[in-house]
C-alpha cells in the first residue's frame, strides 16, 4: 500500500511543492509554539523546530505513518530571521536585506513510525536580494505576505521579483528541499515513486475483519449511524446495504424494524455479517448488484463512496435497482469531516463522496437530493468529535 505520508506543517507553500512533485500528503498542524524556542545557530534552530513539529504530530497519531516536519529560518548578519509578525519589523528587515545576501536554512525531520527511525537534516541556500526602493518595500509589506513567512520574503510569490540570485536548491527556499527529502525517504526504506502510486485496494482479511468493529468505534458508532439512517428511511420497505462489512450497522437497522439485505466483496467481512444478518448477505460488487430492476425501497452506503476512484458507476447501479420513490442514503464528505474535527484545512482534491459531485452524478441518473442529517463519529487525532453528513436521494 502507499505509505501514509504526513506533512507536519500549515505552510501552503510546502503543500504546493509536494503536490507539484506528485505527492498528496496528509496535513496535520503541530501546534508547536515557535516563538519560545532557541538554539545556538540559525541552522540549528531550523532543525530543532522541524524536529519538535514532527514529534508533536507523531505523538497525536494512533496508527503508523511517515511524518515530515519542516521549519525555515533566514540567517542574516548571523541573526535568525523567522516570521516578522508586524509590518514594522518586516519593513526594517527588508531595508537591511536590500542589495545583500543571506542564507535560508530549512530544517527537515522525518520520523517513520514503522521502522522507528528519526532523521534530522538541514538544507541551506544562499539568497541574493535586489536593491529595493522604499516604495517597493512599503507596497510589499502592505500586501501582508512578508509578515507570515520566514525571512520576510517569498521566492514563489509576490516577493519573487526581489530575489536576484539563488545559490543552491530553489525548493529549499520555498520551504522544503525535494532532493533532500528523497534521500531521507530512501533511508527509511521508502522509494520516492512509492508516494506517487495510488493506494492498492485494501484487503479485509480474517484478522482485519475480526478487529474491524473495535478499531472503528464499535457499537457506539454503529448505533449513531443507524439512528441517523433510520430517520431518513421509508418505513417497512426492503433495504439494501452496500459494503455491509461486519453487518454491525445493518443489525442496528434491523433492531429498528427494517428488513435489511447486505452485499460486500470481502468474504472475511461477510463471515462476520452473516452472524448478524443470517440469510440476508451476499458477495457482490456495488457496481453489479444481483438484484432485478426496481426491486429496492432503499439503498444505504455508509463510508463507501470516499474509497472509490469513481463513484458514478455505483450511483448508476443504485438508480437501476431502486423503485420509483425509493431512496439512496449515503455518507458524504467523510474525509473533510475528520479533517475539520482535527483542526486541519479541507482537502483540495475532489473526493468521490463530495456533496456537489454526488448531487450532479445523481441528477444524471434520476436521483434528486431531498433529505439530510448528521451523526457523530469517534474522536480522531484530537479530542474533537467529527460530525458526519448523511444525505438522501429519491428516485424520480
PDB file of N, CA and C in Angstrom, residues 294-364:
ATOM      1  N   UNK A 294     -35.559  -2.110 -10.175  1.00  0.00           N
ATOM      2  CA  UNK A 294     -36.650  -1.502  -9.409  1.00  0.00           C
ATOM      3  C   UNK A 294     -37.213  -2.430  -8.332  1.00  0.00           C
ATOM      4  N   UNK A 295     -36.363  -3.091  -7.580  1.00  0.00           N
ATOM      5  CA  UNK A 295     -36.813  -4.005  -6.539  1.00  0.00           C
ATOM      6  C   UNK A 295     -36.574  -3.489  -5.119  1.00  0.00           C
ATOM      7  N   UNK A 296     -35.777  -2.434  -4.961  1.00  0.00           N
ATOM      8  CA  UNK A 296     -35.403  -1.982  -3.618  1.00  0.00           C
ATOM      9  C   UNK A 296     -36.145  -0.703  -3.236  1.00  0.00           C
ATOM     10  N   UNK A 297     -36.579  -0.659  -1.981  1.00  0.00           N
ATOM     11  CA  UNK A 297     -37.186   0.566  -1.466  1.00  0.00           C
ATOM     12  C   UNK A 297     -36.123   1.562  -1.004  1.00  0.00           C
ATOM     13  N   UNK A 298     -34.979   1.025  -0.599  1.00  0.00           N
ATOM     14  CA  UNK A 298     -33.903   1.904  -0.142  1.00  0.00           C
ATOM     15  C   UNK A 298     -32.563   1.206  -0.329  1.00  0.00           C
ATOM     16  N   UNK A 299     -31.553   1.992  -0.661  1.00  0.00           N
ATOM     17  CA  UNK A 299     -30.169   1.521  -0.716  1.00  0.00           C
ATOM     18  C   UNK A 299     -29.362   2.421   0.209  1.00  0.00           C
ATOM     19  N   UNK A 300     -28.503   1.807   1.017  1.00  0.00           N
ATOM     20  CA  UNK A 300     -27.711   2.544   2.005  1.00  0.00           C
ATOM     21  C   UNK A 300     -26.230   2.271   1.766  1.00  0.00           C
ATOM     22  N   UNK A 301     -25.422   3.320   1.827  1.00  0.00           N
ATOM     23  CA  UNK A 301     -23.966   3.176   1.714  1.00  0.00           C
ATOM     24  C   UNK A 301     -23.317   4.034   2.800  1.00  0.00           C
ATOM     25  N   UNK A 302     -22.706   3.375   3.777  1.00  0.00           N
ATOM     26  CA  UNK A 302     -22.031   4.079   4.865  1.00  0.00           C
ATOM     27  C   UNK A 302     -20.525   3.967   4.658  1.00  0.00           C
ATOM     28  N   UNK A 303     -19.874   5.091   4.503  1.00  0.00           N
ATOM     29  CA  UNK A 303     -18.417   5.138   4.336  1.00  0.00           C
ATOM     30  C   UNK A 303     -17.922   4.210   3.220  1.00  0.00           C
ATOM     31  N   UNK A 304     -18.530   4.365   2.071  1.00  0.00           N
ATOM     32  CA  UNK A 304     -18.107   3.596   0.896  1.00  0.00           C
ATOM     33  C   UNK A 304     -17.575   4.492  -0.214  1.00  0.00           C
ATOM     34  N   UNK A 305     -18.326   5.514  -0.590  1.00  0.00           N
ATOM     35  CA  UNK A 305     -18.017   6.260  -1.811  1.00  0.00           C
ATOM     36  C   UNK A 305     -16.669   6.963  -1.751  1.00  0.00           C
ATOM     37  N   UNK A 306     -16.229   7.377  -0.562  1.00  0.00           N
ATOM     38  CA  UNK A 306     -14.945   8.078  -0.468  1.00  0.00           C
ATOM     39  C   UNK A 306     -13.762   7.167  -0.775  1.00  0.00           C
ATOM     40  N   UNK A 307     -13.986   5.843  -0.757  1.00  0.00           N
ATOM     41  CA  UNK A 307     -12.913   4.890  -1.041  1.00  0.00           C
ATOM     42  C   UNK A 307     -12.727   4.638  -2.534  1.00  0.00           C
ATOM     43  N   UNK A 308     -13.661   5.104  -3.350  1.00  0.00           N
ATOM     44  CA  UNK A 308     -13.681   4.730  -4.758  1.00  0.00           C
ATOM     45  C   UNK A 308     -12.890   5.702  -5.626  1.00  0.00           C
ATOM     46  N   UNK A 309     -12.410   5.192  -6.756  1.00  0.00           N
ATOM     47  CA  UNK A 309     -11.785   6.056  -7.757  1.00  0.00           C
ATOM     48  C   UNK A 309     -12.841   6.776  -8.587  1.00  0.00           C
ATOM     49  N   UNK A 310     -14.019   6.175  -8.707  1.00  0.00           N
ATOM     50  CA  UNK A 310     -15.112   6.774  -9.470  1.00  0.00           C
ATOM     51  C   UNK A 310     -16.425   6.293  -8.862  1.00  0.00           C
ATOM     52  N   UNK A 311     -17.184   7.192  -8.268  1.00  0.00           N
ATOM     53  CA  UNK A 311     -18.420   6.790  -7.596  1.00  0.00           C
ATOM     54  C   UNK A 311     -19.622   6.701  -8.540  1.00  0.00           C
ATOM     55  N   UNK A 312     -19.523   7.249  -9.754  1.00  0.00           N
ATOM     56  CA  UNK A 312     -20.704   7.297 -10.618  1.00  0.00           C
ATOM     57  C   UNK A 312     -21.234   5.928 -11.020  1.00  0.00           C
ATOM     58  N   UNK A 313     -20.382   4.915 -11.308  1.00  0.00           N
ATOM     59  CA  UNK A 313     -20.954   3.607 -11.621  1.00  0.00           C
ATOM     60  C   UNK A 313     -21.810   3.034 -10.487  1.00  0.00           C
ATOM     61  N   UNK A 314     -21.454   3.333  -9.253  1.00  0.00           N
ATOM     62  CA  UNK A 314     -22.264   2.883  -8.124  1.00  0.00           C
ATOM     63  C   UNK A 314     -23.595   3.628  -8.102  1.00  0.00           C
ATOM     64  N   UNK A 315     -23.549   4.940  -8.339  1.00  0.00           N
ATOM     65  CA  UNK A 315     -24.779   5.736  -8.389  1.00  0.00           C
ATOM     66  C   UNK A 315     -25.720   5.193  -9.468  1.00  0.00           C
ATOM     67  N   UNK A 316     -25.159   4.862 -10.617  1.00  0.00           N
ATOM     68  CA  UNK A 316     -25.966   4.349 -11.719  1.00  0.00           C
ATOM     69  C   UNK A 316     -26.619   3.012 -11.352  1.00  0.00           C
ATOM     70  N   UNK A 317     -25.868   2.147 -10.686  1.00  0.00           N
ATOM     71  CA  UNK A 317     -26.409   0.848 -10.296  1.00  0.00           C
ATOM     72  C   UNK A 317     -27.481   1.003  -9.219  1.00  0.00           C
ATOM     73  N   UNK A 318     -27.275   1.929  -8.306  1.00  0.00           N
ATOM     74  CA  UNK A 318     -28.283   2.206  -7.285  1.00  0.00           C
ATOM     75  C   UNK A 318     -29.585   2.664  -7.939  1.00  0.00           C
ATOM     76  N   UNK A 319     -29.468   3.555  -8.911  1.00  0.00           N
ATOM     77  CA  UNK A 319     -30.657   4.054  -9.608  1.00  0.00           C
ATOM     78  C   UNK A 319     -31.393   2.920 -10.317  1.00  0.00           C
ATOM     79  N   UNK A 320     -30.646   1.942 -10.823  1.00  0.00           N
ATOM     80  CA  UNK A 320     -31.279   0.823 -11.535  1.00  0.00           C
ATOM     81  C   UNK A 320     -32.140  -0.022 -10.604  1.00  0.00           C
ATOM     82  N   UNK A 321     -31.657  -0.294  -9.376  1.00  0.00           N
ATOM     83  CA  UNK A 321     -32.376  -1.230  -8.511  1.00  0.00           C
ATOM     84  C   UNK A 321     -33.447  -0.553  -7.655  1.00  0.00           C
ATOM     85  N   UNK A 322     -33.444   0.783  -7.602  1.00  0.00           N
ATOM     86  CA  UNK A 322     -34.443   1.475  -6.792  1.00  0.00           C
ATOM     87  C   UNK A 322     -35.786   1.570  -7.525  1.00  0.00           C
ATOM     88  N   UNK A 323     -36.849   1.332  -6.800  1.00  0.00           N
ATOM     89  CA  UNK A 323     -38.176   1.556  -7.373  1.00  0.00           C
ATOM     90  C   UNK A 323     -38.444   3.058  -7.432  1.00  0.00           C
ATOM     91  N   UNK A 324     -39.402   3.522  -8.243  1.00  0.00           N
ATOM     92  CA  UNK A 324     -39.762   4.936  -8.233  1.00  0.00           C
ATOM     93  C   UNK A 324     -40.191   5.375  -6.836  1.00  0.00           C
ATOM     94  N   UNK A 325     -39.636   6.447  -6.353  1.00  0.00           N
ATOM     95  CA  UNK A 325     -39.903   6.906  -4.998  1.00  0.00           C
ATOM     96  C   UNK A 325     -38.966   6.326  -3.964  1.00  0.00           C
ATOM     97  N   UNK A 326     -38.144   5.324  -4.365  1.00  0.00           N
ATOM     98  CA  UNK A 326     -37.161   4.745  -3.450  1.00  0.00           C
ATOM     99  C   UNK A 326     -36.037   5.723  -3.151  1.00  0.00           C
ATOM    100  N   UNK A 327     -35.276   5.437  -2.099  1.00  0.00           N
ATOM    101  CA  UNK A 327     -34.259   6.397  -1.666  1.00  0.00           C
ATOM    102  C   UNK A 327     -32.876   5.757  -1.588  1.00  0.00           C
ATOM    103  N   UNK A 328     -31.893   6.585  -1.828  1.00  0.00           N
ATOM    104  CA  UNK A 328     -30.488   6.217  -1.656  1.00  0.00           C
ATOM    105  C   UNK A 328     -29.920   7.101  -0.557  1.00  0.00           C
ATOM    106  N   UNK A 329     -29.391   6.472   0.503  1.00  0.00           N
ATOM    107  CA  UNK A 329     -28.858   7.201   1.647  1.00  0.00           C
ATOM    108  C   UNK A 329     -27.368   6.910   1.755  1.00  0.00           C
ATOM    109  N   UNK A 330     -26.565   7.945   1.818  1.00  0.00           N
ATOM    110  CA  UNK A 330     -25.120   7.757   1.848  1.00  0.00           C
ATOM    111  C   UNK A 330     -24.432   8.826   2.677  1.00  0.00           C
ATOM    112  N   UNK A 331     -23.313   8.447   3.259  1.00  0.00           N
ATOM    113  CA  UNK A 331     -22.462   9.443   3.897  1.00  0.00           C
ATOM    114  C   UNK A 331     -21.782  10.278   2.814  1.00  0.00           C
ATOM    115  N   UNK A 332     -21.398  11.481   3.180  1.00  0.00           N
ATOM    116  CA  UNK A 332     -20.730  12.373   2.240  1.00  0.00           C
ATOM    117  C   UNK A 332     -19.672  13.185   2.985  1.00  0.00           C
ATOM    118  N   UNK A 333     -18.653  13.621   2.249  1.00  0.00           N
ATOM    119  CA  UNK A 333     -17.591  14.461   2.817  1.00  0.00           C
ATOM    120  C   UNK A 333     -16.935  13.802   4.031  1.00  0.00           C
ATOM    121  N   UNK A 334     -16.721  12.480   3.993  1.00  0.00           N
ATOM    122  CA  UNK A 334     -16.165  11.792   5.163  1.00  0.00           C
ATOM    123  C   UNK A 334     -14.792  12.317   5.542  1.00  0.00           C
ATOM    124  N   UNK A 335     -13.882  12.401   4.553  1.00  0.00           N
ATOM    125  CA  UNK A 335     -12.516  12.809   4.868  1.00  0.00           C
ATOM    126  C   UNK A 335     -12.467  14.217   5.440  1.00  0.00           C
ATOM    127  N   UNK A 336     -13.231  15.136   4.848  1.00  0.00           N
ATOM    128  CA  UNK A 336     -13.206  16.512   5.335  1.00  0.00           C
ATOM    129  C   UNK A 336     -13.825  16.629   6.719  1.00  0.00           C
ATOM    130  N   UNK A 337     -14.823  15.790   7.033  1.00  0.00           N
ATOM    131  CA  UNK A 337     -15.410  15.827   8.373  1.00  0.00           C
ATOM    132  C   UNK A 337     -14.353  15.527   9.425  1.00  0.00           C
ATOM    133  N   UNK A 338     -13.523  14.519   9.143  1.00  0.00           N
ATOM    134  CA  UNK A 338     -12.442  14.195  10.061  1.00  0.00           C
ATOM    135  C   UNK A 338     -11.383  15.268  10.117  1.00  0.00           C
ATOM    136  N   UNK A 339     -11.079  15.858   8.963  1.00  0.00           N
ATOM    137  CA  UNK A 339     -10.055  16.910   8.918  1.00  0.00           C
ATOM    138  C   UNK A 339     -10.499  18.136   9.724  1.00  0.00           C
ATOM    139  N   UNK A 340     -11.764  18.519   9.583  1.00  0.00           N
ATOM    140  CA  UNK A 340     -12.271  19.663  10.346  1.00  0.00           C
ATOM    141  C   UNK A 340     -12.194  19.389  11.844  1.00  0.00           C
ATOM    142  N   UNK A 341     -12.550  18.167  12.259  1.00  0.00           N
ATOM    143  CA  UNK A 341     -12.515  17.824  13.683  1.00  0.00           C
ATOM    144  C   UNK A 341     -11.090  17.878  14.231  1.00  0.00           C
ATOM    145  N   UNK A 342     -10.113  17.579  13.384  1.00  0.00           N
ATOM    146  CA  UNK A 342      -8.718  17.595  13.809  1.00  0.00           C
ATOM    147  C   UNK A 342      -8.078  18.973  13.676  1.00  0.00           C
ATOM    148  N   UNK A 343      -8.871  19.974  13.272  1.00  0.00           N
ATOM    149  CA  UNK A 343      -8.346  21.328  13.146  1.00  0.00           C
ATOM    150  C   UNK A 343      -7.530  21.561  11.901  1.00  0.00           C
ATOM    151  N   UNK A 344      -7.752  20.721  10.867  1.00  0.00           N
ATOM    152  CA  UNK A 344      -6.987  20.860   9.629  1.00  0.00           C
ATOM    153  C   UNK A 344      -7.838  21.493   8.544  1.00  0.00           C
ATOM    154  N   UNK A 345      -7.180  21.906   7.466  1.00  0.00           N
ATOM    155  CA  UNK A 345      -7.877  22.514   6.341  1.00  0.00           C
ATOM    156  C   UNK A 345      -8.519  21.425   5.499  1.00  0.00           C
ATOM    157  N   UNK A 346      -9.557  21.748   4.702  1.00  0.00           N
ATOM    158  CA  UNK A 346     -10.168  20.737   3.842  1.00  0.00           C
ATOM    159  C   UNK A 346      -9.221  20.283   2.753  1.00  0.00           C
ATOM    160  N   UNK A 347      -9.445  19.077   2.275  1.00  0.00           N
ATOM    161  CA  UNK A 347      -8.626  18.523   1.199  1.00  0.00           C
ATOM    162  C   UNK A 347      -9.005  19.193  -0.115  1.00  0.00           C
ATOM    163  N   UNK A 348      -7.986  19.713  -0.832  1.00  0.00           N
ATOM    164  CA  UNK A 348      -8.274  20.413  -2.081  1.00  0.00           C
ATOM    165  C   UNK A 348      -8.620  19.452  -3.225  1.00  0.00           C
ATOM    166  N   UNK A 349      -8.197  18.206  -3.109  1.00  0.00           N
ATOM    167  CA  UNK A 349      -8.534  17.245  -4.153  1.00  0.00           C
ATOM    168  C   UNK A 349     -10.000  16.851  -4.022  1.00  0.00           C
ATOM    169  N   UNK A 350     -10.638  16.525  -5.131  1.00  0.00           N
ATOM    170  CA  UNK A 350     -12.070  16.190  -5.128  1.00  0.00           C
ATOM    171  C   UNK A 350     -12.262  14.733  -4.727  1.00  0.00           C
ATOM    172  N   UNK A 351     -12.862  14.502  -3.574  1.00  0.00           N
ATOM    173  CA  UNK A 351     -13.173  13.156  -3.136  1.00  0.00           C
ATOM    174  C   UNK A 351     -14.406  12.664  -3.875  1.00  0.00           C
ATOM    175  N   UNK A 352     -14.520  11.343  -4.004  1.00  0.00           N
ATOM    176  CA  UNK A 352     -15.651  10.776  -4.730  1.00  0.00           C
ATOM    177  C   UNK A 352     -16.941  10.807  -3.924  1.00  0.00           C
ATOM    178  N   UNK A 353     -16.853  11.240  -2.657  1.00  0.00           N
ATOM    179  CA  UNK A 353     -18.089  11.432  -1.898  1.00  0.00           C
ATOM    180  C   UNK A 353     -18.368  12.915  -1.665  1.00  0.00           C
ATOM    181  N   UNK A 354     -17.751  13.794  -2.454  1.00  0.00           N
ATOM    182  CA  UNK A 354     -18.001  15.232  -2.327  1.00  0.00           C
ATOM    183  C   UNK A 354     -19.464  15.525  -2.648  1.00  0.00           C
ATOM    184  N   UNK A 355     -20.064  16.381  -1.851  1.00  0.00           N
ATOM    185  CA  UNK A 355     -21.509  16.621  -1.975  1.00  0.00           C
ATOM    186  C   UNK A 355     -21.903  17.125  -3.356  1.00  0.00           C
ATOM    187  N   UNK A 356     -21.208  18.145  -3.849  1.00  0.00           N
ATOM    188  CA  UNK A 356     -21.581  18.701  -5.157  1.00  0.00           C
ATOM    189  C   UNK A 356     -21.406  17.672  -6.269  1.00  0.00           C
ATOM    190  N   UNK A 357     -20.383  16.839  -6.151  1.00  0.00           N
ATOM    191  CA  UNK A 357     -20.167  15.790  -7.157  1.00  0.00           C
ATOM    192  C   UNK A 357     -21.308  14.783  -7.119  1.00  0.00           C
ATOM    193  N   UNK A 358     -21.691  14.350  -5.925  1.00  0.00           N
ATOM    194  CA  UNK A 358     -22.765  13.362  -5.810  1.00  0.00           C
ATOM    195  C   UNK A 358     -24.096  13.903  -6.317  1.00  0.00           C
ATOM    196  N   UNK A 359     -24.385  15.155  -6.018  1.00  0.00           N
ATOM    197  CA  UNK A 359     -25.634  15.755  -6.491  1.00  0.00           C
ATOM    198  C   UNK A 359     -25.676  15.767  -8.014  1.00  0.00           C
ATOM    199  N   UNK A 360     -24.558  16.137  -8.644  1.00  0.00           N
ATOM    200  CA  UNK A 360     -24.506  16.178 -10.109  1.00  0.00           C
ATOM    201  C   UNK A 360     -24.639  14.781 -10.710  1.00  0.00           C
ATOM    202  N   UNK A 361     -23.915  13.805 -10.129  1.00  0.00           N
ATOM    203  CA  UNK A 361     -23.985  12.439 -10.647  1.00  0.00           C
ATOM    204  C   UNK A 361     -25.388  11.865 -10.454  1.00  0.00           C
ATOM    205  N   UNK A 362     -25.965  12.083  -9.292  1.00  0.00           N
ATOM    206  CA  UNK A 362     -27.295  11.547  -9.011  1.00  0.00           C
ATOM    207  C   UNK A 362     -28.337  12.110  -9.979  1.00  0.00           C
ATOM    208  N   UNK A 363     -28.235  13.385 -10.270  1.00  0.00           N
ATOM    209  CA  UNK A 363     -29.192  14.014 -11.188  1.00  0.00           C
ATOM    210  C   UNK A 363     -29.150  13.367 -12.559  1.00  0.00           C
ATOM    211  N   UNK A 364     -27.959  12.956 -12.989  1.00  0.00           N
ATOM    212  CA  UNK A 364     -27.832  12.302 -14.305  1.00  0.00           C
ATOM    213  C   UNK A 364     -28.536  10.950 -14.328  1.00  0.00           C
TER     214      UNK A 364
END
